[in-house]
Coordinates of C-alpha atoms in Angstrom, one line a residue:
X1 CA 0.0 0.0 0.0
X2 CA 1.2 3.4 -0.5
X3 CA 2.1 5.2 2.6
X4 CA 0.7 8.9 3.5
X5 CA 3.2 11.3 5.4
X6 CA 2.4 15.0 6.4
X7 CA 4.4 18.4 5.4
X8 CA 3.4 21.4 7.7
X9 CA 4.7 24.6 6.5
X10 CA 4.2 26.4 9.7
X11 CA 2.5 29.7 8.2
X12 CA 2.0 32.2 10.5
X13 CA -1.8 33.8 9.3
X14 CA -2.4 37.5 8.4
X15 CA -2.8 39.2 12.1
X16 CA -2.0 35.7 13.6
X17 CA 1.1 35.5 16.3
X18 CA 4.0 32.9 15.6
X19 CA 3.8 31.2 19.2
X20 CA 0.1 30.3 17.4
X21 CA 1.4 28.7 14.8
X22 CA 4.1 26.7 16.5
X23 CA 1.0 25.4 19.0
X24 CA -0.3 24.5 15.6
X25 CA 2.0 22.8 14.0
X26 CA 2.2 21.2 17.6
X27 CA -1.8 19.7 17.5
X28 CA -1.2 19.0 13.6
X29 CA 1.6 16.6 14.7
X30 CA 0.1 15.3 17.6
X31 CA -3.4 14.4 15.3
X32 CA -1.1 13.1 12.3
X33 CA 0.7 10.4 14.9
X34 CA -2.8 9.7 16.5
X35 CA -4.0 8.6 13.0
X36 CA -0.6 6.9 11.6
X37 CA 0.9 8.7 9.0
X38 CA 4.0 7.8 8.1
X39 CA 6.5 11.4 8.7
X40 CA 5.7 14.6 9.7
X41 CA 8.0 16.8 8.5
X42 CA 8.2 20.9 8.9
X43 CA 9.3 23.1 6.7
X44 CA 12.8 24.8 6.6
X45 CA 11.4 28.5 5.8
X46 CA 14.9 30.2 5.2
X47 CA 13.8 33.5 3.3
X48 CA 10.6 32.4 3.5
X49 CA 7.8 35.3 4.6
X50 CA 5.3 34.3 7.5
X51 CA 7.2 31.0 9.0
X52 CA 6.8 30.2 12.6
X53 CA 9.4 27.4 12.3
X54 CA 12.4 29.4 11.8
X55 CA 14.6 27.1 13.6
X56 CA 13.5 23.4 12.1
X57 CA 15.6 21.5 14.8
X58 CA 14.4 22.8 17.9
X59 CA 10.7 22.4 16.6
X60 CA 11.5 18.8 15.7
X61 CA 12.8 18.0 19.2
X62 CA 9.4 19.6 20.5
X63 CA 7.3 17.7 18.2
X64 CA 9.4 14.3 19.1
X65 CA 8.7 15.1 22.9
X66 CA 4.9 15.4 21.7
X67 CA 4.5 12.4 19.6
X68 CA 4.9 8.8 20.3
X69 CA 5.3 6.9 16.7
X70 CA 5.3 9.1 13.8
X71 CA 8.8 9.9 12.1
X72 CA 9.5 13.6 12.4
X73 CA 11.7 16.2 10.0
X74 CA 13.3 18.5 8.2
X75 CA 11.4 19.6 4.8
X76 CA 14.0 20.9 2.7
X77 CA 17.3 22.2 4.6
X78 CA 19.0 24.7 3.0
X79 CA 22.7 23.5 2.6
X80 CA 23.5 27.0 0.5
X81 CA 22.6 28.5 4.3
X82 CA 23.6 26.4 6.7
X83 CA 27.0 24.4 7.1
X84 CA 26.6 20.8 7.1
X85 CA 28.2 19.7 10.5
X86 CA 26.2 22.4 11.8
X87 CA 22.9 20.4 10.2
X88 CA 24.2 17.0 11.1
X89 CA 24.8 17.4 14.4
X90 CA 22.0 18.9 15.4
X91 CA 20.2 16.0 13.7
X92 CA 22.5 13.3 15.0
X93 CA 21.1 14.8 18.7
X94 CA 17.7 14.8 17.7
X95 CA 18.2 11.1 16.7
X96 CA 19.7 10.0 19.5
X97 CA 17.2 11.3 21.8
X98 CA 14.1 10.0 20.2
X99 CA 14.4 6.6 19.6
X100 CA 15.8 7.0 16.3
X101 CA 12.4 9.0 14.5
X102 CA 14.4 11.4 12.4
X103 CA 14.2 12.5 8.5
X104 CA 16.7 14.9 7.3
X105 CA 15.5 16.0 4.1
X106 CA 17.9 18.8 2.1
X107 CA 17.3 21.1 -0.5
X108 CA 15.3 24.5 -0.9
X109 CA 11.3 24.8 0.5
X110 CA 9.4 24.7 -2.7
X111 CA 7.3 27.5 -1.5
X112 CA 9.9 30.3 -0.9
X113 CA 10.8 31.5 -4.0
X114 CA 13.9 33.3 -3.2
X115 CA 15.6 29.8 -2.8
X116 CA 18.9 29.4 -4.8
X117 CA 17.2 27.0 -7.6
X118 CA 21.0 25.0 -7.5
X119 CA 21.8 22.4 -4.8
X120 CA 25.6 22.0 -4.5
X121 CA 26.1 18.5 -4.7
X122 CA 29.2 18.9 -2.9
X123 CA 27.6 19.8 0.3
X124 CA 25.3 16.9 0.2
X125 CA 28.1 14.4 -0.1
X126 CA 29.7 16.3 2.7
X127 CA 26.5 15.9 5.5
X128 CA 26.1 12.7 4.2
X129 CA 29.8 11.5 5.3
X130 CA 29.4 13.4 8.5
X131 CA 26.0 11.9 9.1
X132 CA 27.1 8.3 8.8
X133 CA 31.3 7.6 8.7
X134 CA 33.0 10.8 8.6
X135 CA 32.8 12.6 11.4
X136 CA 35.5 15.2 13.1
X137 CA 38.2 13.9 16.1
X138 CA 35.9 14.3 19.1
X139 CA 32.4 14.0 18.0
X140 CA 30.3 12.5 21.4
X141 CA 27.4 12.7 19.5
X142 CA 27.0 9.7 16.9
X143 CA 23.9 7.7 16.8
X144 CA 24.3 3.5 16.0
X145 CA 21.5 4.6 13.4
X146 CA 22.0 8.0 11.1
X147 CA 19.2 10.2 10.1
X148 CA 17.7 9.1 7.3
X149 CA 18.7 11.7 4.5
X150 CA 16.2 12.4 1.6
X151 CA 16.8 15.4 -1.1
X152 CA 13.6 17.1 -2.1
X153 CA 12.6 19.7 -4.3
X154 CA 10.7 20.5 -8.0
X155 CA 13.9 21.1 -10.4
X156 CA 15.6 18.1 -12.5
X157 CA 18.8 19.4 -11.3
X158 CA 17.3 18.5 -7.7
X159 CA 16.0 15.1 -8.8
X160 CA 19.8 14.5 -10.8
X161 CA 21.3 15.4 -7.1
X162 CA 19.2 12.9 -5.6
X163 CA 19.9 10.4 -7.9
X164 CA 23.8 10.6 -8.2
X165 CA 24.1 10.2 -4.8
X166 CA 21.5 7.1 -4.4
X167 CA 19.2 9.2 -1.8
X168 CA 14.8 9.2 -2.3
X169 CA 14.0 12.2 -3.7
X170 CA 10.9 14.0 -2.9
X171 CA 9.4 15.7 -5.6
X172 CA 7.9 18.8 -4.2
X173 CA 6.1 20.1 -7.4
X174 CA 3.0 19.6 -8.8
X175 CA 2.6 16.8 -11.7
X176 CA 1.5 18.1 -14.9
X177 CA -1.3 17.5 -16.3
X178 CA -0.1 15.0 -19.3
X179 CA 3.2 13.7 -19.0
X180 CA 5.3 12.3 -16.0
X181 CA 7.7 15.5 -15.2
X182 CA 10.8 15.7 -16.0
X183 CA 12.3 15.6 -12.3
X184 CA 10.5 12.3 -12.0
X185 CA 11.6 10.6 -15.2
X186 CA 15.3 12.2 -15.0
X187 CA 15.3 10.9 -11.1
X188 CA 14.6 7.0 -12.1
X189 CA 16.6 6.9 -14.9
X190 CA 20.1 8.3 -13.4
X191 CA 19.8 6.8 -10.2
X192 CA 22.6 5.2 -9.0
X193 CA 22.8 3.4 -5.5
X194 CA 25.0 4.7 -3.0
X195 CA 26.5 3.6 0.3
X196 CA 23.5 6.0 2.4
X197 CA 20.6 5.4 0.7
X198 CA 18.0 2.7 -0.8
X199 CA 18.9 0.1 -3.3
X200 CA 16.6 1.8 -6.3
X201 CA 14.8 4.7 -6.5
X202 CA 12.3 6.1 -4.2
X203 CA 10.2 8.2 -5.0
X204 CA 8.0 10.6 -2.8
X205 CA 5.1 13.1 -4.1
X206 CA 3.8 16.4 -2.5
X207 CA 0.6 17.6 -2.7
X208 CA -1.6 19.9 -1.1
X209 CA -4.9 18.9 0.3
X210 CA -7.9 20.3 2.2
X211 CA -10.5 17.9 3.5
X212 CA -13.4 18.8 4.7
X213 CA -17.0 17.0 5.4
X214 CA -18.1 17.6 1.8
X215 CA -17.2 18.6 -1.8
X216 CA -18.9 21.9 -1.6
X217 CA -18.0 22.7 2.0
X218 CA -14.1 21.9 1.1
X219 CA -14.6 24.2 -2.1
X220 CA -15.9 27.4 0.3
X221 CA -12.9 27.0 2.8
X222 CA -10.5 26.9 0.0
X223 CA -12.3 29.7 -1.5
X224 CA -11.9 31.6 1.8
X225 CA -8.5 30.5 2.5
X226 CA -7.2 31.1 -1.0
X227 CA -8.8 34.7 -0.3
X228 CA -7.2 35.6 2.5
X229 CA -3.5 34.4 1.9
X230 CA -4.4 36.3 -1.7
X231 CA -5.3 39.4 0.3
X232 CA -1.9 38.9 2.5
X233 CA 0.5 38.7 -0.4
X234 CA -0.9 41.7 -2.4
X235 CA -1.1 43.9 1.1
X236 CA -4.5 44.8 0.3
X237 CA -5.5 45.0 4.3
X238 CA -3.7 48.5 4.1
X239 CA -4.7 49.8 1.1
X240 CA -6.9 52.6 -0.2
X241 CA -7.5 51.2 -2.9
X242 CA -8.6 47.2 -2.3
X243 CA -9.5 45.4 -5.5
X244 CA -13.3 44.8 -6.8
X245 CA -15.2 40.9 -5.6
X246 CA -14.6 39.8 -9.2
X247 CA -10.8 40.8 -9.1
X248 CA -10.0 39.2 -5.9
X249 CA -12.1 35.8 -6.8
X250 CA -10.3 35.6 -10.1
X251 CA -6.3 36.0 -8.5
X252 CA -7.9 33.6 -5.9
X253 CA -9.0 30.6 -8.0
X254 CA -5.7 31.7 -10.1
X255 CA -3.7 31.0 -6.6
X256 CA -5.7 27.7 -6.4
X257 CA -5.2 26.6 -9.5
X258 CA -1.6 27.1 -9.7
X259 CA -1.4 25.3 -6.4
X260 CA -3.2 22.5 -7.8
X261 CA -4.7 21.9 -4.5
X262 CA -6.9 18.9 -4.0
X263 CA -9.9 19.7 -2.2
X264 CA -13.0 18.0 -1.3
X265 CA -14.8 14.9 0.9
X266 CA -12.6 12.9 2.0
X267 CA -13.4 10.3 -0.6
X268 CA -12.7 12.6 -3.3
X269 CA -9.4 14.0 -1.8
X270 CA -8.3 10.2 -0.7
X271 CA -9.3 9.4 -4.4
X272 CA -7.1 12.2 -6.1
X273 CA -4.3 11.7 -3.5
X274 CA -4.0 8.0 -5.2
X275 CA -4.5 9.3 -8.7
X276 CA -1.4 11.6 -8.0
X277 CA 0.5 8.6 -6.8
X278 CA -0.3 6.3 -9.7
X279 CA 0.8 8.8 -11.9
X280 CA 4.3 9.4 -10.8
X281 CA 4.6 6.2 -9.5
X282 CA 5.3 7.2 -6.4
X283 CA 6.4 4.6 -3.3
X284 CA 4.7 7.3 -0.6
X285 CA 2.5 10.3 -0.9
X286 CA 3.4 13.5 1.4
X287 CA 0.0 15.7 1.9
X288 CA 0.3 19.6 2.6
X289 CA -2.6 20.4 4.5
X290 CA -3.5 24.0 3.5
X291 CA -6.2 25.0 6.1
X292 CA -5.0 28.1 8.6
X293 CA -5.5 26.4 12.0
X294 CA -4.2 23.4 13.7
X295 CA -7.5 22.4 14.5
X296 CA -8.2 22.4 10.6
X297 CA -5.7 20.4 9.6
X298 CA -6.1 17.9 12.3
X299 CA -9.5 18.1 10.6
X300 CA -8.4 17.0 7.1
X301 CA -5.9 14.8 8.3
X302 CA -8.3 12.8 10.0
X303 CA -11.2 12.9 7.6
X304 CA -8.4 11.6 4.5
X305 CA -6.8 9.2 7.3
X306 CA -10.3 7.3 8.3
X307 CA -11.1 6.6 4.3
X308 CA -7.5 5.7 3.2
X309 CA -7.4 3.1 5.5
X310 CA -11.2 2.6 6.2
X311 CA -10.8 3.1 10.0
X312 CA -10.9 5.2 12.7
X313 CA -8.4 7.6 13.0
X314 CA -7.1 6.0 16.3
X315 CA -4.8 3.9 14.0
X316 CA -1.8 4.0 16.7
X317 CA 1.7 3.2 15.3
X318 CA 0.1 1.6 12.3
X319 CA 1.5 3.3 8.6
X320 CA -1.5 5.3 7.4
X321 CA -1.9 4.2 3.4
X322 CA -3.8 4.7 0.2
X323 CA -6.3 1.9 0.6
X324 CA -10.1 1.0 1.5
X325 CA -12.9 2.2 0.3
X326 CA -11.3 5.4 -1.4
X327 CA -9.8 4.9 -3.8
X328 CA -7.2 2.6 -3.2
X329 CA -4.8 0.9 -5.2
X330 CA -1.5 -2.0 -4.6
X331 CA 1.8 -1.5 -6.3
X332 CA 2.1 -4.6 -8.5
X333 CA 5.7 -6.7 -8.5
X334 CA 7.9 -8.0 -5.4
X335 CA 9.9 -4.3 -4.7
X336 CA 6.6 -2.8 -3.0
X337 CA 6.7 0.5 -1.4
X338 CA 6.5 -1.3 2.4
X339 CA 9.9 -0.7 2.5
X340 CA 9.7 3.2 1.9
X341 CA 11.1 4.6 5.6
X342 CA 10.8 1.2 7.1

């Protein structure tokens, strides 16, 4: 089946407070362990306006403390900001203290733009030799288990990092709407096993959902959500001169749409979350929720948990999947996704 794992970009709303969001990202990561999803990861939100989670690691320990079962991580840390001891050993400490739950994925957050679009291949070889054999005289701090390192990002050149050095790549853009992307197809085809990494390629897709009770009740929250982050990026809150109904509802389903953001029951969004997999092949799905509050997307991760696996969301330690009555669909051949982050 085809695991389901959580990316929380830790927005901090239009006349919202950043100690809200973390509590936010806090009850989103308690309610996305509660129902079994595979990671939750936050997002690395270097140049990144409205980010409560501008210091990844110390979150992460917070949200390991918080959580019992659910692997927990880095979304994207920028190595063209950061050094890479630094990154490892904050990692390695996280690791050791949680009973070995921790992602490490590298590479620029899809959603700040200001991101260099190159990932210096360099620097990935070098956290990856401190993260596993290569560390300097004196380091206390090595767990028997690394991290588990993942690149992500939407560029080929991201997916062409990923494969050199054998590492699962998360693709962190949205599929077109005909072919596989390029990214994807570049990814399989250069991959090359390393000494770090899986034995073939491992692909994970991003997408952003919003679940709600029904079709048309997920389509007015978007609607209103879409509005309101529209309204924040254009600074019309202080402006003489706000735009006309029809003007903002255009640039709002314009936001939407370029989002591609699946939206619905959770039927429909547990239906199009499989769709997206199928289509890139992907061995485990990453959902963005896209609702303002913790309490919302606690909301759509348990409405899309209890119909991909048909259950309660009470699922404990159990992977949450693409499966049930929703949709659902099994890889076919003997190298299934089960061993995705196993």
């Amino acid at each position: 089946m085809i695991p389901l794992s959580v990316l929380d970009v830790a927005t901090v709303p239009a006349g919202g407070a950043a100690g809200e969001a973390l509590l936010d990202v806090v009850h989103a990561a308690q309610a996305a362990d509660r129902a079994g999803y595979r990671r939750f990861w936050v997002a690395d939100p270097t140049n990144a306006p409205r980010r409560a989670s501008s210091s990844p690691a110390v979150l992460l320990a917070h949200l390991a403390a918080l959580t019992r079962h659910i692997r927990v991580g880095s979304g994207g840390a920028p190595l063209a900001h950061r050094a890479p001891l630094t990154i490892a050993e904050r990692f390695a400490v996280l690791q050791l203290l949680h009973g070995g739950r921790t992602d490490l994925a590298v590479g620029h957050d899809h959603l700040a733009p200001c991101h260099s679009p190159t990932l210096p291949p360099r620097l990935v070889g070098e956290l990856a030799g401190f993260l596993h054999d290569n560390w300097p005289p004196g380091q206390t701090s090595t767990p028997p288990e690394p991290p588990r390192l993942f690149v992500v990002g939407g560029s080929e050149h991201r997916a062409l990092v990923a494969a050199a050095r054998g590492l699962p790549f998360v693709f962190a853009g949205p599929p077109g709407p005909a072919a596989r992307p390029a990214a994807v197809a570049s990814y399989r085809a250069e991959f090359t096993p390393g000494p770090h990494g899986p034995d073939r390629p491992r692909l994970i897709a991003s997408v952003h959902i919003l679940c709600a009770e029904t079709d048309a009740e997920a389509e007015r929250l978007a609607l209103r959500i879409g509005a309101a982050r529209v309204h924040a990026a254009h600074g019309w809150a202080a402006s003489a001169r706000p735009p006309t109904a029809a003007r903002a509802r255009h640039l709002t389903e314009e936001h939407l749409a370029r989002l591609r953001l699946v939206r619905g029951s959770p039927d429909t969004v547990a239906a199009e979350v499989a769709d997206v997999a199928a289509a890139l092949d992907a061995d485990e799905v990453m959902v963005v929720p896209y609702d303002l509050t913790g309490t919302e997307r606690a909301r759509t991760l348990r409405l899309l948990a209890e119909a991909a696996i048909g259950t309660s969301a009470h699922a404990g330690h159990r992977a949450c999947d693409l499966g049930g009555r929703a949709g659902g669909f099994r890889r076919s051949g003997p190298a299934g996704p089960q061993s995705v982050g196993q």
